[in-house]
One Martini backbone bead per residue (centre of mass of N, CA, C, O) as a GRO file, in nm:
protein
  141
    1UNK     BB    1   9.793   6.764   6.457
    2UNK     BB    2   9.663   6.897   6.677
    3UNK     BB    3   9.347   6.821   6.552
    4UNK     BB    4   9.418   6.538   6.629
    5UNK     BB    5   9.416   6.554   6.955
    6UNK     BB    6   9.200   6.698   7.004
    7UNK     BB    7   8.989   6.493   6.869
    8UNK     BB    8   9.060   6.268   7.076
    9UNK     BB    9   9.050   6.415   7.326
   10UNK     BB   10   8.749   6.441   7.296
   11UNK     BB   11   8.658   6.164   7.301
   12UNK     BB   12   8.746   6.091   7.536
   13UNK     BB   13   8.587   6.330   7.744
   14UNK     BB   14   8.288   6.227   7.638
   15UNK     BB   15   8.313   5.908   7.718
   16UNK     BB   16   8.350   5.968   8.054
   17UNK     BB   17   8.101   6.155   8.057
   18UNK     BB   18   7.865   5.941   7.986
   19UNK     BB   19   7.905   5.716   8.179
   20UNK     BB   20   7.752   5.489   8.397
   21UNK     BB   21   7.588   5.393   8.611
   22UNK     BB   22   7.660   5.159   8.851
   23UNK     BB   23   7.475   4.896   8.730
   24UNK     BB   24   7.448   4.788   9.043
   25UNK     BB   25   7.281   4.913   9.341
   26UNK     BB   26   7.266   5.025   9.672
   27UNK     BB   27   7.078   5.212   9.832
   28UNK     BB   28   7.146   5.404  10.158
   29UNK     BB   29   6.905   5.570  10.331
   30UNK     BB   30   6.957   5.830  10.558
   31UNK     BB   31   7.035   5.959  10.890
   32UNK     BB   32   7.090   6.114  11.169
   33UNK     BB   33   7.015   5.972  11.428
   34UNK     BB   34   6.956   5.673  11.316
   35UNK     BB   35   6.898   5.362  11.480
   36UNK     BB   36   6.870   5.177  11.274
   37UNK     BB   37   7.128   5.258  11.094
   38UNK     BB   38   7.312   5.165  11.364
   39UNK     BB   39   7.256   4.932  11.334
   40UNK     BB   40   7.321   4.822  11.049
   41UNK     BB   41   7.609   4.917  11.117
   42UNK     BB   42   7.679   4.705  11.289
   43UNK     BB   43   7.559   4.424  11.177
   44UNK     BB   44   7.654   4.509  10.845
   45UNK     BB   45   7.835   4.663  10.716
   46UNK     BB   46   8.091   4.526  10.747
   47UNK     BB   47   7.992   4.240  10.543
   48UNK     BB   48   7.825   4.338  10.280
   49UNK     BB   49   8.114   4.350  10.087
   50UNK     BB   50   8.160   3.998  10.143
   51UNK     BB   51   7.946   3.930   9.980
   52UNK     BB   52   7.748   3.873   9.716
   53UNK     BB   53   7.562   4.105   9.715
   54UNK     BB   54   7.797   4.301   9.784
   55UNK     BB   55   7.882   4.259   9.478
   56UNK     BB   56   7.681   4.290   9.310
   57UNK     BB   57   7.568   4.559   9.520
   58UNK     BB   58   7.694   4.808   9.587
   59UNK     BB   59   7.738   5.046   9.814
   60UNK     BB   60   7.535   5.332   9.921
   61UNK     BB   61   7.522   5.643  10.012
   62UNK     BB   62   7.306   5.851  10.151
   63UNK     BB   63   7.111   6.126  10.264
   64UNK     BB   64   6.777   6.243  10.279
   65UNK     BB   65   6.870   6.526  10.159
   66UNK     BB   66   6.944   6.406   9.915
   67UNK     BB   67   6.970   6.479   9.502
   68UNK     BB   68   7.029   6.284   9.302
   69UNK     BB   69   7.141   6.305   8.932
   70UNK     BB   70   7.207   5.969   8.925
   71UNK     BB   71   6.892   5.909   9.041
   72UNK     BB   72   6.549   5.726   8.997
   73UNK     BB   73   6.304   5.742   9.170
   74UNK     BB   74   5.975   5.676   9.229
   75UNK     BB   75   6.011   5.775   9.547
   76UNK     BB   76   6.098   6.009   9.792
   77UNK     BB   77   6.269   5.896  10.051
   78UNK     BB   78   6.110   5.876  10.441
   79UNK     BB   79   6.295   5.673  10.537
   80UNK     BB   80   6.477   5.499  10.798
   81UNK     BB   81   6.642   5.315  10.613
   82UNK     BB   82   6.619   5.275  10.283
   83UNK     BB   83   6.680   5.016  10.027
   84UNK     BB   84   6.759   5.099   9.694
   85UNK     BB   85   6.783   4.913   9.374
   86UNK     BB   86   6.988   4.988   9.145
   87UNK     BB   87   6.987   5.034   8.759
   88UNK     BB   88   7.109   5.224   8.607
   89UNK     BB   89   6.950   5.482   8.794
   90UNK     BB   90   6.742   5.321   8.851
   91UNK     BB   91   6.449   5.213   9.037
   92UNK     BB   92   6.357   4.889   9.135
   93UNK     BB   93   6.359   4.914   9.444
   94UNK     BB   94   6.272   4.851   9.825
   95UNK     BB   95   6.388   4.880  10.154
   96UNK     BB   96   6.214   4.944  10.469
   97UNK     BB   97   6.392   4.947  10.678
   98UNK     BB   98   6.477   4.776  11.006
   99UNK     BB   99   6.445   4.404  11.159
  100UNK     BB  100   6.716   4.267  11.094
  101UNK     BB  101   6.936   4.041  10.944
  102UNK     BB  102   6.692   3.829  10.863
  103UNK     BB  103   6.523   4.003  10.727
  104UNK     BB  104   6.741   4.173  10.522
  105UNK     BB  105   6.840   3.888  10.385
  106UNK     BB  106   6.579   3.805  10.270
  107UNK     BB  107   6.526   4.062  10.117
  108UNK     BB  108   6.745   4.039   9.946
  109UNK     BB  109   6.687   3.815   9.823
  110UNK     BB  110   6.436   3.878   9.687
  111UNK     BB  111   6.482   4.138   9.515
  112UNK     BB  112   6.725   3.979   9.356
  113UNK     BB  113   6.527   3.760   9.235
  114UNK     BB  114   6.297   3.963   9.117
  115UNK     BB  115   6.479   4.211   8.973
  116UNK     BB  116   6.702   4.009   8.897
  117UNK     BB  117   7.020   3.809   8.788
  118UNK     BB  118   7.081   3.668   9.030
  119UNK     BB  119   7.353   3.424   9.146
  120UNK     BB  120   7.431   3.316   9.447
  121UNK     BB  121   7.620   3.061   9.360
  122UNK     BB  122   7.806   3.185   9.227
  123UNK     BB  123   7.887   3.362   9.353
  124UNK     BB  124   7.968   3.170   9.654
  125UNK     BB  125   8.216   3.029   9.458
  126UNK     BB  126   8.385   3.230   9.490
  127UNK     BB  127   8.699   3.258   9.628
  128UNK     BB  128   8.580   3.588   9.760
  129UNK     BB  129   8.415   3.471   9.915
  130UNK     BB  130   8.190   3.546  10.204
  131UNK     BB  131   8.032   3.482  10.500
  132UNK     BB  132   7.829   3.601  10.704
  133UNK     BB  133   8.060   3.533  10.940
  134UNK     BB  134   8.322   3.631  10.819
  135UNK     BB  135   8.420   3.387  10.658
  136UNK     BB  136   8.543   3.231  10.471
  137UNK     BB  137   8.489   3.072  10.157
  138UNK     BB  138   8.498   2.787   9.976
  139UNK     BB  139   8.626   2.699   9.733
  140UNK     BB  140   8.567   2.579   9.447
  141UNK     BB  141   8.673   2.285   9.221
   0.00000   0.00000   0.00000
């Protein structure tokens, strides 16, 4: 009996520990006293979250001397902030600096229209979404 919860249990933590990383995510590599992501952090940071990209790509923040080892970059971002578009770990693309919410937001609908299944439609008809305005967005029916 031992020998069976134990094999059981070791299945159970091998499992566990394989587990992939979060299937697509934006990483956002700042520095302590970067103007730009101080501001990004004011205009965007607050709704990114209530957002459909922010439902499809969850937020990750990491310092820019930070060197995770469960992603691979294609090379190692030097500017802060870059926001990273990440797919089970591996880097997808990337968006250099901060120009403005409406540059931000652009960018965000190319590289996800580009580089992923992204489908704002169906994401912004959910119950949850809410729009850039921070309003609840209109359930459909």
């Amino acid at each position: 009996m031992w020998f069976k919860i134990t094999a059981l249990g070791s299945a159970i933590l091998l499992s566990l520990t394989t587990l992939p990383a979060q299937a697509m995510e934006l990483i956002m590599v700042e520095r302590e006293g970067c103007a730009y992501c101080a501001r990004w952090n004011d205009e965007i940071a607050p709704i990114y979250p209530k957002t459909p990209e922010g439902s499809f790509a969850p937020l990750r923040r990491m310092d820019i001397t930070d060197r995770p080892e469960d992603v691979k970059f294609t090379s190692r971002p030097v500017l802060t902030p870059t926001f990273v578009l990440v797919d089970e770990g591996q880097e997808l693309t990337r968006i250099e600096g901060y120009g403005g919410e409406d540059l931000f937001w652009s960018m965000m609908t190319v590289i996800l229209r580009d580089h992923t299944d992204y489908d704002p439609d169906a994401l912004a008809a959910a119950p949850t979404a809410v729009d850039r305005d921070n309003t609840q967005a209109p359930a459909s029916n």
